[in-house]
Backbone as a chain_set.jsonl record, in Angstrom:
{"seq": "MSAPFRLAGLLRLRRLTEDAAASWWGGAAAEHRATRARRDEMYGRAVAAPADADSVASLRAIAVARSSTVALLAQLDAATEAAADHERALREAWTAARTATAGLEKLEERHDARVAQEDLTADQAALDELAVTRHGRGTPGGTP", "coords": {"N": [[-54.05, -216.506, 77.859], [-55.49, -215.194, 74.625], [-58.615, -212.298, 74.025], [-60.839, -212.921, 73.031], [-62.162, -212.029, 69.537], [-65.267, -210.452, 69.765], [-67.118, -209.396, 67.972], [-67.742, -211.316, 66.34], [-69.059, -213.142, 65.636], [-71.044, -211.524, 64.642], [-69.476, -211.015, 62.546], [-69.114, -213.435, 61.368], [-72.38, -213.383, 60.422], [-72.581, -211.447, 58.694], [-70.997, -212.442, 56.584], [-72.438, -214.211, 55.504], [-74.092, -213.067, 54.523], [-73.26, -211.918, 52.653], [-71.729, -213.507, 50.791], [-74.471, -215.762, 49.857], [-75.32, -213.175, 49.094], [-73.963, -212.21, 46.596], [-74.009, -215.098, 45.35], [-76.582, -214.512, 43.896], [-76.184, -212.62, 43.12], [-74.634, -213.563, 40.997], [-76.302, -215.649, 39.848], [-78.306, -213.533, 38.409], [-76.789, -212.729, 36.852], [-76.068, -214.528, 35.385], [-78.458, -215.438, 34.404], [-79.23, -212.558, 32.518], [-77.473, -212.653, 30.712], [-78.367, -215.132, 29.454], [-80.495, -214.836, 28.096], [-79.845, -212.292, 26.764], [-78.295, -213.604, 24.828], [-80.737, -214.686, 23.696], [-81.526, -212.723, 22.764], [-80.096, -211.925, 20.505], [-79.889, -213.796, 19.107], [-82.326, -213.966, 18.101], [-82.373, -211.879, 16.767], [-79.825, -212.474, 14.302], [-81.496, -214.248, 13.261], [-83.79, -212.663, 12.402], [-82.715, -211.101, 10.609], [-81.156, -212.515, 9.382], [-82.977, -213.81, 7.622], [-85.145, -215.082, 4.717], [-85.996, -213.05, 1.689], [-87.79, -213.153, -0.111], [-90.315, -213.289, -2.557], [-92.831, -214.525, -4.046], [-95.524, -214.587, -5.01], [-98.94, -213.417, -3.478], [-99.896, -214.716, -1.098], [-97.329, -215.515, -0.796], [-95.981, -212.824, 0.195], [-98.159, -212.46, 2.224], [-97.667, -213.946, 4.143], [-95.19, -214.178, 4.752], [-94.672, -211.476, 5.879], [-96.668, -211.415, 7.539], [-95.051, -212.851, 9.122], [-92.604, -211.12, 10.083], [-93.753, -209.772, 11.74], [-94.773, -211.039, 13.71], [-91.68, -211.058, 14.61], [-90.648, -208.848, 15.368], [-92.107, -208.311, 17.148], [-92.013, -210.595, 19.57], [-88.961, -209.806, 19.501], [-88.845, -207.046, 20.265], [-89.862, -207.642, 22.918], [-88.359, -209.615, 23.869], [-85.541, -208.148, 24.249], [-87.615, -206.189, 26.23], [-87.591, -208.354, 28.015], [-84.229, -208.786, 27.989], [-82.94, -206.302, 29.265], [-85.047, -205.898, 31.638], [-83.544, -208.086, 32.857], [-81.363, -206.878, 32.928], [-81.407, -204.514, 34.584], [-82.364, -205.961, 37.245], [-79.605, -207.778, 37.575], [-77.701, -205.25, 37.9], [-79.33, -204.416, 40.52], [-78.898, -205.984, 42.465], [-75.871, -206.264, 42.055], [-75.371, -204.45, 43.185], [-76.414, -205.125, 45.735], [-75.103, -206.839, 46.682], [-72.585, -204.932, 47.121], [-73.078, -203.309, 48.916], [-73.085, -205.425, 50.476], [-70.636, -206.493, 50.953], [-69.064, -204.025, 51.267], [-69.987, -204.174, 54.229], [-69.118, -205.635, 55.068], [-66.202, -205.617, 54.899], [-65.156, -203.448, 56.886], [-65.604, -204.899, 59.011], [-63.966, -206.996, 58.967], [-62.278, -205.267, 58.977], [-62.059, -204.3, 61.967], [-61.839, -206.867, 62.887], [-59.376, -207.766, 61.755], [-56.813, -204.721, 63.231], [-58.01, -206.05, 65.748], [-56.983, -208.762, 66.509], [-54.602, -208.127, 65.339], [-53.818, -206.028, 68.418], [-53.956, -208.297, 70.676], [-51.838, -209.995, 69.467], [-49.934, -208.569, 70.154], [-50.017, -207.69, 72.253], [-49.86, -210.266, 73.527], [-47.361, -210.475, 73.241], [-46.004, -208.767, 74.435], [-46.496, -209.972, 77.008], [-45.612, -212.668, 77.006], [-42.526, -211.368, 76.783], [-42.618, -210.027, 79.126], [-43.017, -211.715, 81.34], [-40.689, -213.583, 80.836], [-38.485, -211.766, 81.345], [-39.418, -211.314, 84.349], [-38.633, -214.184, 84.902], [-35.861, -213.923, 84.487], [-35.019, -211.996, 85.935], [-35.43, -213.159, 88.819], [-33.994, -215.332, 88.316], [-31.304, -213.657, 88.792], [-31.176, -213.232, 90.388], [-31.371, -215.169, 92.356], [-28.25, -215.643, 92.078], [-27.281, -217.024, 90.011], [-25.365, -217.55, 86.781], [-26.035, -215.855, 83.945], [-28.431, -217.762, 84.091], [-28.395, -220.279, 84.194], [-28.693, -223.088, 86.34]], "CA": [[-55.237, -216.048, 77.311], [-56.743, -214.278, 74.135], [-59.473, -212.277, 74.282], [-62.004, -213.279, 71.066], [-63.19, -211.084, 68.773], [-66.303, -209.945, 70.231], [-68.459, -208.865, 67.219], [-66.832, -212.516, 65.417], [-70.421, -214.167, 64.981], [-71.571, -210.335, 63.605], [-69.242, -210.943, 61.117], [-70.155, -214.288, 60.35], [-73.082, -213.868, 59.12], [-72.02, -210.625, 57.311], [-70.125, -212.918, 55.351], [-72.526, -215.581, 55.152], [-74.718, -212.988, 54.109], [-72.459, -211.864, 51.74], [-71.794, -215.376, 50.205], [-75.231, -214.924, 49.387], [-75.435, -211.746, 47.718], [-72.541, -212.64, 45.774], [-75.032, -215.946, 45.046], [-77.885, -214.217, 43.971], [-76.168, -211.456, 42.392], [-74.553, -214.524, 39.348], [-77.361, -216.056, 39.283], [-79.169, -213.256, 37.554], [-75.848, -212.323, 36.096], [-76.067, -215.936, 33.698], [-80.102, -214.685, 33.273], [-79.234, -211.924, 31.646], [-76.778, -213.435, 29.789], [-78.815, -216.037, 28.491], [-81.423, -213.916, 28.126], [-79.271, -211.417, 26.083], [-78.249, -214.35, 24.078], [-81.124, -215.228, 22.785], [-81.782, -211.634, 21.887], [-79.1, -211.579, 20.093], [-80.381, -215.077, 17.896], [-83.509, -213.604, 17.305], [-82.178, -210.725, 15.376], [-79.438, -212.301, 13.602], [-82.666, -214.602, 12.082], [-84.633, -211.953, 11.534], [-82.018, -210.598, 9.336], [-80.727, -213.497, 7.746], [-84.135, -214.713, 7.075], [-84.905, -214.788, 2.849], [-87.202, -212.284, 1.366], [-88.784, -213.476, -1.74], [-91.796, -213.543, -2.278], [-93.299, -214.888, -5.869], [-97.239, -214.846, -4.678], [-99.142, -212.373, -2.283], [-99.786, -215.865, -0.497], [-95.554, -215.615, 0.487], [-95.832, -212.138, 0.924], [-98.432, -211.956, 3.704], [-96.697, -214.85, 4.969], [-93.216, -213.007, 5.356], [-94.97, -209.82, 6.591], [-96.802, -211.855, 9.032], [-93.8, -213.81, 10.071], [-92.483, -210.468, 10.373], [-94.922, -208.535, 12.537], [-94.639, -211.514, 14.635], [-90.24, -211.892, 14.742], [-90.962, -207.632, 15.591], [-93.192, -208.592, 18.942], [-91.076, -211.117, 19.746], [-88.083, -208.752, 19.335], [-89.658, -206.305, 21.393], [-90.448, -208.957, 24.824], [-86.585, -210.029, 24.266], [-85.763, -206.813, 24.555], [-87.86, -205.41, 27.438], [-87.177, -208.875, 29.497], [-83.236, -208.387, 28.239], [-83.048, -204.822, 29.692], [-85.207, -205.97, 33.031], [-82.501, -208.93, 33.448], [-79.913, -206.424, 32.867], [-82.268, -204.127, 35.591], [-81.898, -207.223, 38.045], [-78.608, -208.052, 38.205], [-77.523, -204.554, 38.709], [-79.986, -204.28, 41.663], [-78.362, -207.356, 43.187], [-74.859, -206.283, 42.265], [-75.523, -203.089, 44.426], [-76.558, -205.505, 47.0], [-73.687, -207.291, 47.037], [-71.402, -204.289, 47.081], [-72.941, -203.571, 50.067], [-73.242, -206.291, 51.977], [-69.185, -206.329, 50.808], [-68.22, -203.288, 52.656], [-70.033, -203.898, 55.436], [-68.533, -207.22, 55.594], [-64.928, -205.22, 55.315], [-65.735, -202.881, 58.215], [-65.982, -205.847, 60.208], [-62.719, -207.336, 58.416], [-60.704, -204.071, 59.244], [-62.094, -204.732, 62.722], [-61.055, -207.703, 63.501], [-57.428, -207.517, 61.949], [-56.782, -204.868, 64.537], [-58.386, -206.687, 67.304], [-55.656, -209.566, 66.536], [-52.914, -207.554, 65.919], [-53.59, -205.992, 69.008], [-54.484, -209.487, 70.978], [-51.068, -210.636, 69.432], [-49.11, -207.698, 71.02], [-50.595, -207.997, 74.4], [-48.937, -211.542, 73.844], [-45.929, -210.554, 73.016], [-45.72, -208.36, 75.313], [-46.505, -210.683, 78.046], [-44.045, -212.952, 76.882], [-41.473, -211.069, 77.497], [-43.053, -209.807, 80.634], [-42.567, -213.41, 81.718], [-38.795, -213.479, 80.203], [-37.921, -210.819, 82.497], [-39.349, -212.19, 85.353], [-37.913, -215.139, 84.982], [-34.464, -213.276, 84.276], [-34.097, -211.278, 87.201], [-35.63, -214.274, 88.951], [-32.518, -215.79, 88.17], [-30.148, -213.888, 88.287], [-31.986, -211.958, 92.155], [-30.714, -216.212, 93.123], [-27.078, -215.983, 91.736], [-27.017, -218.526, 89.503], [-24.98, -217.106, 86.171], [-26.414, -216.541, 82.898], [-29.337, -217.916, 84.639], [-28.859, -221.335, 84.351], [-29.32, -223.317, 87.732]], "C": [[-55.346, -215.193, 76.669], [-58.364, -213.618, 73.948], [-59.788, -212.566, 72.616], [-62.58, -211.792, 71.169], [-64.19, -211.146, 69.055], [-67.553, -209.564, 69.344], [-67.512, -210.609, 65.944], [-68.148, -213.449, 64.816], [-71.522, -213.161, 64.579], [-71.009, -210.69, 62.042], [-69.26, -212.404, 60.279], [-71.377, -214.184, 59.609], [-73.004, -212.416, 57.915], [-71.483, -211.677, 56.404], [-71.165, -214.066, 54.641], [-73.761, -214.918, 53.853], [-74.003, -212.05, 53.042], [-72.038, -212.67, 50.583], [-73.617, -215.166, 49.284], [-75.739, -213.634, 48.038], [-75.195, -212.168, 46.335], [-73.514, -214.16, 44.671], [-75.639, -215.512, 43.93], [-77.505, -213.329, 42.293], [-74.827, -212.267, 40.497], [-75.514, -215.526, 39.472], [-77.967, -215.433, 37.901], [-78.166, -212.877, 36.734], [-76.069, -212.486, 34.713], [-77.046, -215.434, 33.268], [-79.91, -213.313, 32.02], [-78.032, -212.178, 30.228], [-77.28, -214.565, 28.804], [-79.46, -215.181, 27.839], [-80.874, -212.764, 26.485], [-78.504, -212.178, 25.03], [-79.32, -214.701, 23.091], [-81.854, -214.673, 22.384], [-81.602, -211.935, 20.595], [-79.287, -212.923, 18.957], [-81.083, -214.362, 17.523], [-83.69, -213.048, 16.141], [-81.173, -210.943, 14.391], [-80.191, -213.893, 12.764], [-83.177, -213.631, 11.633], [-83.689, -211.421, 10.536], [-81.357, -211.218, 8.513], [-82.415, -214.228, 6.938], [-84.394, -213.97, 5.168], [-86.361, -213.98, 2.786], [-87.882, -212.281, 0.375], [-90.101, -213.688, -1.251], [-92.399, -213.662, -3.339], [-95.259, -214.727, -5.888], [-97.54, -214.047, -3.604], [-99.311, -213.216, -1.469], [-98.222, -215.646, 0.568], [-95.591, -214.437, 0.895], [-96.139, -211.664, 2.008], [-97.567, -212.791, 4.358], [-95.223, -214.348, 5.618], [-93.529, -211.933, 6.186], [-95.819, -210.588, 8.497], [-96.025, -212.093, 10.053], [-92.627, -211.852, 10.643], [-92.534, -210.095, 11.603], [-94.208, -208.968, 13.709], [-92.882, -211.144, 15.253], [-90.92, -209.993, 15.951], [-91.314, -207.586, 16.576], [-92.459, -208.995, 19.011], [-89.681, -210.417, 20.147], [-87.862, -207.912, 20.183], [-90.057, -206.537, 22.849], [-89.006, -208.995, 25.017], [-86.248, -208.76, 24.247], [-86.133, -206.159, 26.412], [-87.033, -206.779, 29.048], [-84.832, -208.358, 29.269], [-82.516, -207.308, 29.902], [-84.229, -205.446, 31.453], [-84.408, -206.897, 33.715], [-81.602, -207.767, 34.044], [-80.442, -205.204, 34.481], [-81.805, -205.073, 36.836], [-80.851, -207.386, 38.544], [-77.761, -206.686, 38.741], [-77.911, -203.894, 40.035], [-78.787, -205.177, 42.974], [-77.185, -207.048, 43.019], [-74.268, -205.162, 43.217], [-75.137, -203.846, 45.976], [-75.246, -206.57, 47.577], [-72.383, -206.169, 47.491], [-72.28, -203.554, 48.399], [-72.826, -203.757, 50.924], [-71.339, -206.62, 51.834], [-68.769, -205.2, 51.863], [-69.077, -203.145, 53.544], [-69.272, -204.897, 56.084], [-66.925, -207.013, 55.94], [-64.888, -204.589, 55.937], [-65.355, -203.725, 59.076], [-64.154, -206.958, 60.121], [-61.476, -206.267, 59.246], [-60.583, -204.444, 60.908], [-61.328, -205.7, 63.068], [-59.351, -208.159, 63.294], [-56.789, -206.766, 62.668], [-57.253, -205.208, 66.035], [-57.102, -207.798, 67.328], [-54.568, -208.676, 66.38], [-52.919, -206.772, 67.555], [-53.478, -207.004, 70.174], [-52.634, -210.681, 70.655], [-50.138, -209.594, 70.044], [-49.449, -208.118, 71.781], [-50.217, -209.509, 74.679], [-47.921, -211.251, 74.022], [-45.257, -209.696, 74.252], [-45.89, -208.967, 76.981], [-45.522, -211.554, 77.961], [-42.276, -213.016, 77.446], [-41.478, -210.133, 78.841], [-42.399, -210.961, 81.613], [-41.092, -213.438, 81.422], [-38.103, -213.003, 80.839], [-38.129, -210.994, 83.334], [-38.702, -213.031, 85.923], [-35.854, -214.969, 84.52], [-34.046, -212.867, 85.346], [-34.611, -212.382, 87.912], [-34.674, -214.682, 89.079], [-31.145, -215.464, 88.289], [-30.383, -212.478, 89.864], [-30.615, -213.687, 93.066], [-29.033, -216.37, 92.614], [-26.807, -216.787, 90.718], [-26.274, -217.556, 88.039], [-25.196, -217.208, 84.936], [-27.617, -217.366, 82.855], [-30.015, -219.812, 84.243], [-28.703, -221.797, 85.843], [-28.101, -224.124, 88.198]], "O": [[-55.387, -214.109, 77.25], [-59.282, -214.412, 73.741], [-59.199, -212.454, 71.54], [-63.045, -210.976, 71.965], [-64.596, -212.219, 68.61], [-68.7, -209.435, 69.772], [-66.833, -210.489, 64.924], [-68.171, -214.206, 63.846], [-72.646, -213.535, 64.245], [-71.565, -210.697, 60.943], [-69.367, -212.566, 59.064], [-71.561, -214.674, 58.495], [-73.282, -212.405, 56.716], [-71.744, -211.467, 55.22], [-70.917, -214.673, 53.6], [-74.219, -215.499, 52.869], [-74.848, -211.24, 52.662], [-72.106, -212.232, 49.435], [-73.78, -214.499, 48.263], [-76.178, -213.432, 46.906], [-75.907, -212.383, 45.354], [-73.58, -214.108, 43.442], [-75.312, -216.063, 42.879], [-77.997, -213.3, 41.165], [-74.46, -211.705, 39.465], [-75.12, -216.524, 38.869], [-78.158, -216.008, 36.829], [-78.605, -212.601, 35.618], [-76.192, -211.812, 33.69], [-77.08, -214.952, 32.136], [-80.422, -213.264, 30.901], [-78.042, -211.807, 29.055], [-76.798, -214.858, 27.709], [-78.895, -214.703, 26.855], [-81.518, -212.625, 25.445], [-77.968, -211.436, 24.207], [-79.068, -214.972, 21.917], [-82.804, -215.138, 21.755], [-82.452, -212.157, 19.732], [-78.655, -212.821, 17.905], [-80.754, -213.83, 16.464], [-84.386, -213.222, 15.14], [-81.133, -210.095, 13.499], [-79.588, -214.518, 11.892], [-83.144, -213.503, 10.409], [-84.185, -211.359, 9.411], [-80.984, -210.909, 7.381], [-82.637, -214.934, 5.954], [-84.02, -212.927, 4.634], [-87.391, -214.125, 3.445], [-88.582, -211.331, 0.027], [-90.698, -214.033, -0.231], [-92.613, -212.538, -3.791], [-95.976, -214.801, -6.887], [-96.673, -213.848, -2.753], [-98.819, -212.728, -0.451], [-97.998, -215.618, 1.779], [-95.275, -214.394, 2.084], [-95.477, -210.942, 2.752], [-96.729, -212.331, 5.133], [-94.59, -214.272, 6.671], [-92.791, -211.511, 7.076], [-95.666, -210.418, 9.707], [-96.068, -211.819, 11.252], [-92.037, -211.831, 11.723], [-91.616, -210.067, 12.423], [-93.49, -208.322, 14.472], [-92.848, -210.95, 16.469], [-91.484, -210.091, 17.04], [-90.843, -206.655, 17.228], [-91.519, -208.294, 18.636], [-89.368, -210.577, 21.327], [-86.839, -207.896, 20.866], [-90.469, -205.732, 23.685], [-88.437, -208.558, 26.017], [-87.318, -208.153, 24.214], [-85.394, -205.851, 27.347], [-86.468, -206.589, 30.125], [-84.209, -207.784, 30.162], [-81.955, -207.557, 30.969], [-83.637, -205.098, 32.474], [-84.348, -206.83, 34.942], [-81.207, -207.665, 35.205], [-79.648, -205.22, 35.421], [-80.736, -204.766, 37.363], [-80.724, -207.26, 39.762], [-77.167, -206.787, 39.815], [-77.205, -203.076, 40.624], [-78.18, -204.831, 43.988], [-76.661, -207.523, 44.027], [-73.176, -205.028, 43.771], [-74.319, -203.592, 46.86], [-74.753, -206.828, 48.675], [-71.385, -206.55, 48.102], [-71.328, -203.081, 49.019], [-72.591, -203.117, 51.949], [-70.837, -207.033, 52.879], [-68.284, -205.388, 52.979], [-69.196, -201.978, 53.918], [-68.894, -204.996, 57.251], [-66.311, -207.689, 56.765], [-63.736, -204.917, 56.22], [-64.696, -203.296, 60.023], [-63.494, -207.424, 61.05], [-60.388, -206.435, 59.799], [-59.497, -204.804, 61.363], [-60.204, -205.505, 63.531], [-58.498, -208.606, 64.061], [-55.881, -207.4, 63.205], [-56.914, -204.727, 67.116], [-56.249, -207.638, 68.201], [-53.704, -208.513, 67.241], [-51.812, -206.937, 68.067], [-52.675, -206.511, 70.967], [-52.311, -211.683, 71.292], [-49.29, -210.248, 70.651], [-49.074, -209.253, 72.073], [-50.239, -209.973, 75.819], [-47.337, -211.702, 75.007], [-44.213, -209.965, 74.846], [-45.422, -208.388, 77.962], [-44.54, -211.414, 78.69], [-41.443, -213.76, 77.965], [-40.496, -209.656, 79.41], [-41.462, -210.903, 82.409], [-40.441, -213.142, 82.424], [-37.024, -213.533, 81.103], [-37.07, -210.996, 83.962], [-38.219, -212.964, 87.053], [-34.977, -215.816, 84.353], [-32.953, -213.17, 85.825], [-33.845, -213.21, 87.419], [-34.189, -214.451, 90.187], [-30.154, -216.172, 88.111], [-29.907, -211.372, 90.118], [-29.649, -213.576, 93.821], [-28.593, -217.488, 92.881], [-25.683, -217.283, 90.798], [-26.746, -216.428, 88.181], [-24.833, -218.244, 84.381], [-27.979, -217.756, 81.744], [-31.115, -220.347, 84.107], [-28.576, -220.877, 86.651], [-28.067, -224.59, 89.336]]}, "num_chains": 1, "name": "protein.A"}
């Protein structure tokens, strides 16, 4: 019977933590992409807006619209930067979780290799004992 990996529970917990961090990072990345797309779309609309003014009232309306657009673009720039910062922080959290999990996975691999080697050694010892026992009985080739 092979010995169980003593840190298996901790490894499961670390894997769950890593999966959760990856999920949060994925959500933040999606939010960052969506915010950046909204900002880029607004910049595209601002550039494509017609600037024809045939009266003072039209000119004032264009000025108010542009002023509003500039304010909205500033808000979208700030939101995009905040989303990028949030994504970056969650990516770093995932990296830390992955690093912690990887260390335990390496320990588990070494443990599994050691247990497999011990099992092979025990099997070989049993086969050697069987061969010695049968040879001691005087049966050639180990057949009864």
